């Protein structure tokens, strides 16, 4: 049988109704002291539709924030991007106060919020962020529900090094096991009566928590005006668990170390690492055969955590490596975690979607945000070739990608109206890496036509557009399809 | 399977398998029988004057065994499948014609005459997987006694009536179904998966087991029933006389070559600016544009991008890339498929504002065989130190199921379906994957488990399984170094230990031979 049957997996959602467990630590009136430290945050933000980049749909979410200092709230950076209105409410009910996002860092996943109205701060108390995260089977998770501060228990699962919710940069996170539904909205997590973290996500029974020591370090650096952003390791390694491989690389002693297998395509000549270097120690920590190190606070975790543990972007990290059989000490400079390191940036924040409409042809920069338009399952559902580009590294010649995303029908583009999602190579003979290149190239048509060429592949390579009628056509298209402007280019 | 080709050009049907058509092989749903019975009754009455034709219809039983592509030395359980066929006269004598898919992966083929209980042994004489046709030889000449061979008619007209004869759903009695020709166009032939040829759609019930059966109009055969669309009632497809005659002519020299492929991407030329730019009348009806040329050197010598195709083999080519063939508007590719392997086609093109005539030799295109479904030749492989190496193919990819969207597998999809189009100079003749590991202490610590495309072994670039064998034989170090494409890294294998463990590994896992070439 030759058919491949698509099986739609039905997804059953179970709402687990659990009895709330009330915390013992109580104020004189039997209420939790955290009622005056945990506030509700309401964020309205633009939720762009990248398939119609000129539209500005919005959405609102409610999450939590923590009073951490003099008129200062801290929360996760999630949903703070492209915000249009931020409001806060204390004690889970009553008046909403206008607030302002003072600072946000998406890679660190932290945001600082302030409220101008002094009335808001009356009765609120700052809490201390715990400097350690003990392992407990009685963590408590706080959240406002219907005017009451709910406190429910969660169990320790593990410390892990994983990507941030809005970043590819790995950091140490705490994973809790809990059946509480709907977590991940910066609910504070308590241990021994102290805040040890904020929730960032929930999948299955696993709730991921950003630990307070990490938060405190970033916030302190930011306060001191010296937070350069998170760093990350921009090389790819594999665990040195195969004794034959270690023998080949002349690693003495027991199996250990991580083997570098890829360095960035755009790496400078003097890049500190080479493929087949074996990382033996990173920042003073020996690397084991799994690629883990023993963290004094968090136990065995992946070496990637060392890029954010005690370091920020630009710091030099000392590494002891084995190169061609010899131990060498090197200094590796941590690059800044920035979305531009990928050919298709993982996210675009706080920017209106860029696009350019020319004669009904819609051009857009390609990023993962665009691909997410195909839904959560975009890696399966979006056009394969575009998804595959997420695994292609940027090069000097090709740092970013522009696509012809769709064609809005108009007489000028008859014959091309089925074309969509093609990667642009050149226009009028000029290479196009971004919309500015394209805008520039469209200024020099030849012989009355614009020549638009796409990357070589299993697709259309070339189309021509009448240059004489282009301006009038664009005007027609904007009017007919209700597009406010022919382009948004940053 | 894998990425949805429904949206966007980069995700076109290169992966082939999303096609919803199916070759009729399996037992159908329970509800077919009534329809077939009724159709049969009607057809009998209608065809009363042509009762002798059913004598030409043959019932076929195929006992087949398909390989497991991820464990290439193993086979799936034997399956018994039924199909239909009919007797044709060829230069070499009488043969049974049927579908290639009816007899694929065959261990034994049995044929039976109309209302004759005796099974006869049959063998494949010629098989065309691209056009899903086969000619079977029956050693016992007495099989053909009293059976008239059929005559072929012309392409039936749309709306005309046809009757299919066959043995659907494994029934013991012949079945007749009647229907009208609904439309005629190029269709993906799902047996091979990555070729489209002319096909006729009819509403005559064509069910599993009908495959290979003749489609009659009056007393002539106008098609071979071959595929349907699951879930789509009242639509069956048959192979038209054009394709059948091409196949029969092809095998006259004793070898089947297949349908040629010119390797051009022909696109519509309807944009006024583009037409004007090339010097064609803006509102002209004719002329489609050659947008690009695949890695077919002989075509690249004759044609170039932006040539406008005006006529192909005498057929005027319209601006939407179609020709009119016997009153049907079909893709111009049909004109190219009329030629045999190695023949020349006369093309009228428009280049540099001048009309000119060129002769284009066309050949069968084999380079993308592994991107389609493969048959009859079990997968090549080589096992060393428990590492199973096998060629990357569509058949192998299918074993990955839903995992195909994983990052590692997407590299395989790219290599198999896209690299040839994008960077033909980097394409390997026979890309090799590490298909799996047969667990043994020599390989137990590999972190690369499988599905990794092999780049180099001991410094030698791997272009085929033969290179793998050669590379393991070469090199001096104490370790074999196996490098993988993309981010899959590399692994080492202790040379001495692997050599010593080979025999034990093969024995433990029941691998009869360390290689199949």
PDB file of C-alpha atoms in Angstrom, chain B residues 103-368:
ATOM      1  CA  UNK B 103       3.889  -8.461  -9.311  1.00  0.00           C
ATOM      2  CA  UNK B 104       6.444  -6.349  -7.446  1.00  0.00           C
ATOM      3  CA  UNK B 105       8.766  -8.011  -4.932  1.00  0.00           C
ATOM      4  CA  UNK B 106       7.457 -11.305  -6.190  1.00  0.00           C
ATOM      5  CA  UNK B 107       8.609 -14.676  -4.911  1.00  0.00           C
ATOM      6  CA  UNK B 108       6.074 -16.517  -7.053  1.00  0.00           C
ATOM      7  CA  UNK B 109       3.456 -15.424  -9.561  1.00  0.00           C
ATOM      8  CA  UNK B 110       0.511 -17.665 -10.395  1.00  0.00           C
ATOM      9  CA  UNK B 111      -1.951 -16.954 -13.189  1.00  0.00           C
ATOM     10  CA  UNK B 112      -5.358 -18.436 -13.840  1.00  0.00           C
ATOM     11  CA  UNK B 113      -7.519 -18.469 -16.948  1.00  0.00           C
ATOM     12  CA  UNK B 114     -11.154 -17.531 -17.056  1.00  0.00           C
ATOM     13  CA  UNK B 115     -13.124 -20.186 -15.218  1.00  0.00           C
ATOM     14  CA  UNK B 116     -10.205 -22.549 -15.202  1.00  0.00           C
ATOM     15  CA  UNK B 117      -9.152 -23.712 -11.723  1.00  0.00           C
ATOM     16  CA  UNK B 118      -5.578 -24.610 -12.681  1.00  0.00           C
ATOM     17  CA  UNK B 119      -2.803 -22.263 -11.541  1.00  0.00           C
ATOM     18  CA  UNK B 120       0.088 -21.675 -13.940  1.00  0.00           C
ATOM     19  CA  UNK B 121       3.514 -20.360 -13.035  1.00  0.00           C
ATOM     20  CA  UNK B 122       4.345 -17.039 -14.592  1.00  0.00           C
ATOM     21  CA  UNK B 123       7.490 -14.951 -14.724  1.00  0.00           C
ATOM     22  CA  UNK B 124       8.230 -11.332 -15.339  1.00  0.00           C
ATOM     23  CA  UNK B 125       9.296 -10.731 -18.909  1.00  0.00           C
ATOM     24  CA  UNK B 126       9.481  -6.934 -18.835  1.00  0.00           C
ATOM     25  CA  UNK B 127       8.549  -4.582 -16.042  1.00  0.00           C
ATOM     26  CA  UNK B 128       8.154  -0.815 -16.188  1.00  0.00           C
ATOM     27  CA  UNK B 129       7.927   0.627 -12.714  1.00  0.00           C
ATOM     28  CA  UNK B 130       7.613   4.185 -14.016  1.00  0.00           C
ATOM     29  CA  UNK B 131       4.501   3.354 -16.055  1.00  0.00           C
ATOM     30  CA  UNK B 132       3.280   0.604 -13.716  1.00  0.00           C
ATOM     31  CA  UNK B 133       3.067  -1.999 -16.505  1.00  0.00           C
ATOM     32  CA  UNK B 134       4.399  -5.521 -16.770  1.00  0.00           C
ATOM     33  CA  UNK B 135       4.498  -8.337 -19.298  1.00  0.00           C
ATOM     34  CA  UNK B 136       4.408 -11.839 -17.858  1.00  0.00           C
ATOM     35  CA  UNK B 137       5.610 -14.948 -19.569  1.00  0.00           C
ATOM     36  CA  UNK B 138       3.914 -18.272 -18.919  1.00  0.00           C
ATOM     37  CA  UNK B 139       6.260 -21.194 -19.465  1.00  0.00           C
ATOM     38  CA  UNK B 140       3.481 -23.652 -20.143  1.00  0.00           C
ATOM     39  CA  UNK B 141       2.355 -22.688 -23.646  1.00  0.00           C
ATOM     40  CA  UNK B 142      -0.932 -24.526 -23.194  1.00  0.00           C
ATOM     41  CA  UNK B 143      -1.987 -21.720 -20.894  1.00  0.00           C
ATOM     42  CA  UNK B 144      -2.724 -19.509 -23.877  1.00  0.00           C
ATOM     43  CA  UNK B 145      -4.704 -22.100 -25.789  1.00  0.00           C
ATOM     44  CA  UNK B 146      -8.121 -20.828 -26.727  1.00  0.00           C
ATOM     45  CA  UNK B 147      -7.455 -17.384 -25.322  1.00  0.00           C
ATOM     46  CA  UNK B 148      -7.799 -14.564 -27.801  1.00  0.00           C
ATOM     47  CA  UNK B 149      -5.271 -11.762 -27.429  1.00  0.00           C
ATOM     48  CA  UNK B 150      -6.756  -8.316 -27.162  1.00  0.00           C
ATOM     49  CA  UNK B 151      -6.468  -5.429 -29.556  1.00  0.00           C
ATOM     50  CA  UNK B 152      -5.737  -1.960 -28.369  1.00  0.00           C
ATOM     51  CA  UNK B 153      -7.958   0.962 -29.235  1.00  0.00           C
ATOM     52  CA  UNK B 154      -7.335   4.679 -29.095  1.00  0.00           C
ATOM     53  CA  UNK B 155      -7.539   7.051 -26.173  1.00  0.00           C
ATOM     54  CA  UNK B 156     -11.240   7.054 -25.261  1.00  0.00           C
ATOM     55  CA  UNK B 157     -13.095  10.309 -25.410  1.00  0.00           C
ATOM     56  CA  UNK B 158     -14.223  12.109 -22.304  1.00  0.00           C
ATOM     57  CA  UNK B 159     -17.836  11.189 -21.495  1.00  0.00           C
ATOM     58  CA  UNK B 160     -17.604   7.948 -23.476  1.00  0.00           C
ATOM     59  CA  UNK B 161     -18.411   4.647 -21.765  1.00  0.00           C
ATOM     60  CA  UNK B 162     -15.852   2.037 -20.751  1.00  0.00           C
ATOM     61  CA  UNK B 163     -16.054  -1.307 -18.983  1.00  0.00           C
ATOM     62  CA  UNK B 164     -13.398  -2.689 -16.669  1.00  0.00           C
ATOM     63  CA  UNK B 165     -12.834  -6.413 -16.347  1.00  0.00           C
ATOM     64  CA  UNK B 166     -11.038  -7.923 -13.413  1.00  0.00           C
ATOM     65  CA  UNK B 167     -10.949  -9.805 -10.164  1.00  0.00           C
ATOM     66  CA  UNK B 168     -11.407  -7.162  -7.502  1.00  0.00           C
ATOM     67  CA  UNK B 169     -11.008  -7.886  -3.826  1.00  0.00           C
ATOM     68  CA  UNK B 170      -9.743 -11.381  -4.386  1.00  0.00           C
ATOM     69  CA  UNK B 171     -13.094 -12.644  -5.651  1.00  0.00           C
ATOM     70  CA  UNK B 172     -13.064 -15.891  -7.538  1.00  0.00           C
ATOM     71  CA  UNK B 173     -15.369 -14.708 -10.296  1.00  0.00           C
ATOM     72  CA  UNK B 174     -14.654 -12.103 -12.863  1.00  0.00           C
ATOM     73  CA  UNK B 175     -16.262  -8.745 -12.301  1.00  0.00           C
ATOM     74  CA  UNK B 176     -17.360  -6.134 -14.809  1.00  0.00           C
ATOM     75  CA  UNK B 177     -17.926  -2.502 -14.016  1.00  0.00           C
ATOM     76  CA  UNK B 178     -19.013   0.192 -16.365  1.00  0.00           C
ATOM     77  CA  UNK B 179     -18.430   3.877 -16.212  1.00  0.00           C
ATOM     78  CA  UNK B 180     -17.746   6.997 -18.198  1.00  0.00           C
ATOM     79  CA  UNK B 181     -14.431   8.644 -18.853  1.00  0.00           C
ATOM     80  CA  UNK B 182     -14.426  11.608 -16.459  1.00  0.00           C
ATOM     81  CA  UNK B 183     -11.221  13.351 -17.466  1.00  0.00           C
ATOM     82  CA  UNK B 184      -7.820  12.810 -18.977  1.00  0.00           C
ATOM     83  CA  UNK B 185      -4.663  14.455 -17.668  1.00  0.00           C
ATOM     84  CA  UNK B 186      -1.202  13.810 -16.368  1.00  0.00           C
ATOM     85  CA  UNK B 187      -1.314  12.080 -13.006  1.00  0.00           C
ATOM     86  CA  UNK B 188       1.268  11.068 -10.493  1.00  0.00           C
ATOM     87  CA  UNK B 189       1.874   7.340 -10.899  1.00  0.00           C
ATOM     88  CA  UNK B 190       2.010   6.379  -7.251  1.00  0.00           C
ATOM     89  CA  UNK B 191       3.742   3.050  -7.799  1.00  0.00           C
ATOM     90  CA  UNK B 192       6.983   4.893  -8.516  1.00  0.00           C
ATOM     91  CA  UNK B 193       5.867   8.066  -6.798  1.00  0.00           C
ATOM     92  CA  UNK B 194       7.996  10.642  -8.574  1.00  0.00           C
ATOM     93  CA  UNK B 195       6.739  10.454 -12.147  1.00  0.00           C
ATOM     94  CA  UNK B 196       3.595  11.747 -13.789  1.00  0.00           C
ATOM     95  CA  UNK B 197       2.220  10.259 -16.983  1.00  0.00           C
ATOM     96  CA  UNK B 198      -1.054  10.448 -18.845  1.00  0.00           C
ATOM     97  CA  UNK B 199      -3.926   8.761 -17.007  1.00  0.00           C
ATOM     98  CA  UNK B 200      -7.649   8.475 -17.511  1.00  0.00           C
ATOM     99  CA  UNK B 201     -10.110   9.001 -14.696  1.00  0.00           C
ATOM    100  CA  UNK B 202     -13.341   7.059 -14.785  1.00  0.00           C
ATOM    101  CA  UNK B 203     -16.267   6.526 -12.475  1.00  0.00           C
ATOM    102  CA  UNK B 204     -16.258   2.815 -13.184  1.00  0.00           C
ATOM    103  CA  UNK B 205     -15.548   1.126  -9.874  1.00  0.00           C
ATOM    104  CA  UNK B 206     -11.865   0.219  -9.788  1.00  0.00           C
ATOM    105  CA  UNK B 207     -11.020  -1.634  -6.633  1.00  0.00           C
ATOM    106  CA  UNK B 208      -8.040  -3.533  -5.266  1.00  0.00           C
ATOM    107  CA  UNK B 209      -7.679  -6.639  -7.409  1.00  0.00           C
ATOM    108  CA  UNK B 210      -8.884  -4.791 -10.503  1.00  0.00           C
ATOM    109  CA  UNK B 211      -5.310  -3.639 -10.869  1.00  0.00           C
ATOM    110  CA  UNK B 212      -3.869  -4.765 -14.175  1.00  0.00           C
ATOM    111  CA  UNK B 213      -7.259  -5.601 -15.601  1.00  0.00           C
ATOM    112  CA  UNK B 214      -8.237  -4.393 -19.063  1.00  0.00           C
ATOM    113  CA  UNK B 215     -10.579  -1.493 -19.681  1.00  0.00           C
ATOM    114  CA  UNK B 216     -12.662  -2.141 -22.780  1.00  0.00           C
ATOM    115  CA  UNK B 217     -14.459   0.147 -25.136  1.00  0.00           C
ATOM    116  CA  UNK B 218     -16.512  -1.843 -27.594  1.00  0.00           C
ATOM    117  CA  UNK B 219     -14.173  -4.763 -28.329  1.00  0.00           C
ATOM    118  CA  UNK B 220     -10.864  -2.966 -27.903  1.00  0.00           C
ATOM    119  CA  UNK B 221      -8.686  -2.402 -24.839  1.00  0.00           C
ATOM    120  CA  UNK B 222      -8.360   1.295 -24.098  1.00  0.00           C
ATOM    121  CA  UNK B 223      -6.619   1.057 -20.777  1.00  0.00           C
ATOM    122  CA  UNK B 224      -5.220  -0.873 -17.829  1.00  0.00           C
ATOM    123  CA  UNK B 225      -6.873  -0.194 -14.470  1.00  0.00           C
ATOM    124  CA  UNK B 226      -4.229   0.799 -11.924  1.00  0.00           C
ATOM    125  CA  UNK B 227      -4.977   3.216  -9.107  1.00  0.00           C
ATOM    126  CA  UNK B 228      -7.595   5.032  -7.121  1.00  0.00           C
ATOM    127  CA  UNK B 229      -7.985   7.668  -4.508  1.00  0.00           C
ATOM    128  CA  UNK B 230      -8.823   6.412  -1.019  1.00  0.00           C
ATOM    129  CA  UNK B 231     -11.902   8.102   0.319  1.00  0.00           C
ATOM    130  CA  UNK B 232     -12.877   9.369  -3.100  1.00  0.00           C
ATOM    131  CA  UNK B 233     -15.763   7.292  -4.344  1.00  0.00           C
ATOM    132  CA  UNK B 234     -16.433   6.818  -8.008  1.00  0.00           C
ATOM    133  CA  UNK B 235     -12.991   7.711  -9.216  1.00  0.00           C
ATOM    134  CA  UNK B 236     -10.633   5.128 -10.577  1.00  0.00           C
ATOM    135  CA  UNK B 237      -7.727   5.599 -12.921  1.00  0.00           C
ATOM    136  CA  UNK B 238      -6.501   3.602 -15.855  1.00  0.00           C
ATOM    137  CA  UNK B 239      -3.382   3.692 -17.980  1.00  0.00           C
ATOM    138  CA  UNK B 240      -4.252   4.865 -21.501  1.00  0.00           C
ATOM    139  CA  UNK B 241      -3.193   3.273 -24.806  1.00  0.00           C
ATOM    140  CA  UNK B 242      -0.512   5.966 -25.293  1.00  0.00           C
ATOM    141  CA  UNK B 243       1.429   4.731 -22.283  1.00  0.00           C
ATOM    142  CA  UNK B 244       0.771   1.064 -23.049  1.00  0.00           C
ATOM    143  CA  UNK B 245       2.004   1.392 -26.651  1.00  0.00           C
ATOM    144  CA  UNK B 246       5.073   3.297 -25.470  1.00  0.00           C
ATOM    145  CA  UNK B 247       5.878   0.463 -23.087  1.00  0.00           C
ATOM    146  CA  UNK B 248       5.351  -2.217 -25.738  1.00  0.00           C
ATOM    147  CA  UNK B 249       7.492  -0.379 -28.264  1.00  0.00           C
ATOM    148  CA  UNK B 250      10.187   0.211 -25.670  1.00  0.00           C
ATOM    149  CA  UNK B 251      10.617  -3.495 -24.964  1.00  0.00           C
ATOM    150  CA  UNK B 252      10.809  -4.505 -28.622  1.00  0.00           C
ATOM    151  CA  UNK B 253      14.601  -4.383 -28.471  1.00  0.00           C
ATOM    152  CA  UNK B 254      14.608  -6.750 -25.503  1.00  0.00           C
ATOM    153  CA  UNK B 255      15.230  -4.111 -22.834  1.00  0.00           C
ATOM    154  CA  UNK B 256      12.890  -1.831 -21.003  1.00  0.00           C
ATOM    155  CA  UNK B 257      14.316   1.683 -20.693  1.00  0.00           C
ATOM    156  CA  UNK B 258      11.423   3.786 -19.498  1.00  0.00           C
ATOM    157  CA  UNK B 259       9.901   7.140 -20.207  1.00  0.00           C
ATOM    158  CA  UNK B 260      12.349   9.906 -21.036  1.00  0.00           C
ATOM    159  CA  UNK B 261      12.566  13.107 -19.054  1.00  0.00           C
ATOM    160  CA  UNK B 262      13.754  16.321 -20.664  1.00  0.00           C
ATOM    161  CA  UNK B 263      14.579  17.960 -17.353  1.00  0.00           C
ATOM    162  CA  UNK B 264      13.114  21.359 -18.046  1.00  0.00           C
ATOM    163  CA  UNK B 265      10.973  23.428 -15.748  1.00  0.00           C
ATOM    164  CA  UNK B 266       8.316  24.858 -18.007  1.00  0.00           C
ATOM    165  CA  UNK B 267       6.322  27.701 -16.477  1.00  0.00           C
ATOM    166  CA  UNK B 268       3.415  29.814 -17.613  1.00  0.00           C
ATOM    167  CA  UNK B 269       4.202  32.840 -19.714  1.00  0.00           C
ATOM    168  CA  UNK B 270       1.168  34.993 -19.169  1.00  0.00           C
ATOM    169  CA  UNK B 271       2.604  38.088 -17.575  1.00  0.00           C
ATOM    170  CA  UNK B 272       2.321  40.944 -20.092  1.00  0.00           C
ATOM    171  CA  UNK B 273       5.654  42.495 -19.123  1.00  0.00           C
ATOM    172  CA  UNK B 274       7.472  39.205 -19.457  1.00  0.00           C
ATOM    173  CA  UNK B 275       5.916  38.495 -22.858  1.00  0.00           C
ATOM    174  CA  UNK B 276       6.742  41.964 -24.098  1.00  0.00           C
ATOM    175  CA  UNK B 277      10.279  41.669 -22.780  1.00  0.00           C
ATOM    176  CA  UNK B 278      10.827  38.468 -24.715  1.00  0.00           C
ATOM    177  CA  UNK B 279       9.264  39.981 -27.833  1.00  0.00           C
ATOM    178  CA  UNK B 280       6.085  37.928 -27.871  1.00  0.00           C
ATOM    179  CA  UNK B 281       2.594  39.272 -28.496  1.00  0.00           C
ATOM    180  CA  UNK B 282       1.294  40.289 -25.082  1.00  0.00           C
ATOM    181  CA  UNK B 283      -2.063  38.625 -25.392  1.00  0.00           C
ATOM    182  CA  UNK B 284      -0.769  35.669 -27.411  1.00  0.00           C
ATOM    183  CA  UNK B 285      -2.153  32.246 -26.735  1.00  0.00           C
ATOM    184  CA  UNK B 286       1.058  30.342 -27.293  1.00  0.00           C
ATOM    185  CA  UNK B 287       4.491  30.041 -25.791  1.00  0.00           C
ATOM    186  CA  UNK B 288       5.494  28.784 -22.335  1.00  0.00           C
ATOM    187  CA  UNK B 289       8.775  29.751 -20.720  1.00  0.00           C
ATOM    188  CA  UNK B 290      11.637  27.478 -19.778  1.00  0.00           C
ATOM    189  CA  UNK B 291      12.486  28.693 -16.280  1.00  0.00           C
ATOM    190  CA  UNK B 292      15.334  26.339 -15.497  1.00  0.00           C
ATOM    191  CA  UNK B 293      17.002  23.158 -16.637  1.00  0.00           C
ATOM    192  CA  UNK B 294      17.763  20.255 -14.335  1.00  0.00           C
ATOM    193  CA  UNK B 295      21.090  18.443 -14.292  1.00  0.00           C
ATOM    194  CA  UNK B 296      20.497  16.922 -17.725  1.00  0.00           C
ATOM    195  CA  UNK B 297      23.568  17.874 -19.734  1.00  0.00           C
ATOM    196  CA  UNK B 298      22.093  16.933 -23.104  1.00  0.00           C
ATOM    197  CA  UNK B 299      19.156  19.255 -22.547  1.00  0.00           C
ATOM    198  CA  UNK B 300      21.353  22.080 -21.264  1.00  0.00           C
ATOM    199  CA  UNK B 301      23.272  21.895 -24.554  1.00  0.00           C
ATOM    200  CA  UNK B 302      20.157  22.559 -26.591  1.00  0.00           C
ATOM    201  CA  UNK B 303      17.953  24.720 -24.418  1.00  0.00           C
ATOM    202  CA  UNK B 304      18.503  27.538 -21.994  1.00  0.00           C
ATOM    203  CA  UNK B 305      16.469  29.475 -19.462  1.00  0.00           C
ATOM    204  CA  UNK B 306      14.086  32.028 -20.991  1.00  0.00           C
ATOM    205  CA  UNK B 307      13.750  30.051 -24.190  1.00  0.00           C
ATOM    206  CA  UNK B 308      10.074  30.053 -25.049  1.00  0.00           C
ATOM    207  CA  UNK B 309       8.598  26.754 -26.096  1.00  0.00           C
ATOM    208  CA  UNK B 310       6.206  27.272 -29.000  1.00  0.00           C
ATOM    209  CA  UNK B 311       5.807  23.738 -30.234  1.00  0.00           C
ATOM    210  CA  UNK B 312       6.830  20.344 -28.918  1.00  0.00           C
ATOM    211  CA  UNK B 313       6.750  17.322 -31.220  1.00  0.00           C
ATOM    212  CA  UNK B 314       4.249  19.139 -33.400  1.00  0.00           C
ATOM    213  CA  UNK B 315       1.962  20.195 -30.569  1.00  0.00           C
ATOM    214  CA  UNK B 316       1.512  23.950 -30.144  1.00  0.00           C
ATOM    215  CA  UNK B 317       2.352  24.835 -26.540  1.00  0.00           C
ATOM    216  CA  UNK B 318      -0.031  27.273 -24.886  1.00  0.00           C
ATOM    217  CA  UNK B 319       1.023  30.097 -22.575  1.00  0.00           C
ATOM    218  CA  UNK B 320      -0.052  28.071 -19.539  1.00  0.00           C
ATOM    219  CA  UNK B 321       2.319  25.253 -20.436  1.00  0.00           C
ATOM    220  CA  UNK B 322      -0.292  22.912 -21.899  1.00  0.00           C
ATOM    221  CA  UNK B 323      -0.938  21.255 -25.224  1.00  0.00           C
ATOM    222  CA  UNK B 324      -4.159  19.988 -26.690  1.00  0.00           C
ATOM    223  CA  UNK B 325      -3.991  16.264 -27.083  1.00  0.00           C
ATOM    224  CA  UNK B 326      -7.033  14.658 -28.727  1.00  0.00           C
ATOM    225  CA  UNK B 327      -9.252  17.447 -27.434  1.00  0.00           C
ATOM    226  CA  UNK B 328      -7.841  17.226 -23.915  1.00  0.00           C
ATOM    227  CA  UNK B 329      -5.773  20.052 -22.521  1.00  0.00           C
ATOM    228  CA  UNK B 330      -2.869  18.444 -20.761  1.00  0.00           C
ATOM    229  CA  UNK B 331       0.585  19.453 -19.522  1.00  0.00           C
ATOM    230  CA  UNK B 332       3.123  19.843 -22.307  1.00  0.00           C
ATOM    231  CA  UNK B 333       5.249  17.206 -20.616  1.00  0.00           C
ATOM    232  CA  UNK B 334       3.057  14.726 -22.479  1.00  0.00           C
ATOM    233  CA  UNK B 335       4.618  15.740 -25.780  1.00  0.00           C
ATOM    234  CA  UNK B 336       8.058  14.843 -24.432  1.00  0.00           C
ATOM    235  CA  UNK B 337       6.854  11.476 -23.197  1.00  0.00           C
ATOM    236  CA  UNK B 338       5.847  10.376 -26.693  1.00  0.00           C
ATOM    237  CA  UNK B 339       9.491   9.835 -27.546  1.00  0.00           C
ATOM    238  CA  UNK B 340      11.451   6.748 -26.672  1.00  0.00           C
ATOM    239  CA  UNK B 341      14.691   6.789 -24.696  1.00  0.00           C
ATOM    240  CA  UNK B 342      17.390   8.264 -26.903  1.00  0.00           C
ATOM    241  CA  UNK B 343      15.043   9.648 -29.561  1.00  0.00           C
ATOM    242  CA  UNK B 344      15.027  13.231 -30.650  1.00  0.00           C
ATOM    243  CA  UNK B 345      12.133  15.593 -30.327  1.00  0.00           C
ATOM    244  CA  UNK B 346      11.632  18.488 -32.641  1.00  0.00           C
ATOM    245  CA  UNK B 347      10.949  21.696 -30.728  1.00  0.00           C
ATOM    246  CA  UNK B 348      10.034  25.088 -32.027  1.00  0.00           C
ATOM    247  CA  UNK B 349      11.366  27.720 -29.677  1.00  0.00           C
ATOM    248  CA  UNK B 350      11.588  31.486 -29.518  1.00  0.00           C
ATOM    249  CA  UNK B 351      15.001  32.778 -28.561  1.00  0.00           C
ATOM    250  CA  UNK B 352      16.483  36.248 -28.927  1.00  0.00           C
ATOM    251  CA  UNK B 353      13.257  37.338 -30.587  1.00  0.00           C
ATOM    252  CA  UNK B 354      13.580  34.714 -33.295  1.00  0.00           C
ATOM    253  CA  UNK B 355      11.748  31.507 -33.919  1.00  0.00           C
ATOM    254  CA  UNK B 356      13.981  28.522 -34.369  1.00  0.00           C
ATOM    255  CA  UNK B 357      13.686  24.775 -34.524  1.00  0.00           C
ATOM    256  CA  UNK B 358      15.894  22.535 -32.415  1.00  0.00           C
ATOM    257  CA  UNK B 359      16.188  18.799 -31.974  1.00  0.00           C
ATOM    258  CA  UNK B 360      16.266  17.716 -28.364  1.00  0.00           C
ATOM    259  CA  UNK B 361      17.458  14.213 -27.571  1.00  0.00           C
ATOM    260  CA  UNK B 362      15.637  12.840 -24.547  1.00  0.00           C
ATOM    261  CA  UNK B 363      16.722  10.105 -22.184  1.00  0.00           C
ATOM    262  CA  UNK B 364      15.452   8.201 -19.224  1.00  0.00           C
ATOM    263  CA  UNK B 365      16.471  10.053 -16.064  1.00  0.00           C
ATOM    264  CA  UNK B 366      17.833   7.673 -13.462  1.00  0.00           C
ATOM    265  CA  UNK B 367      19.551  10.048 -11.061  1.00  0.00           C
ATOM    266  CA  UNK B 368      16.483  10.453  -8.866  1.00  0.00           C
TER     267      UNK B 368
END
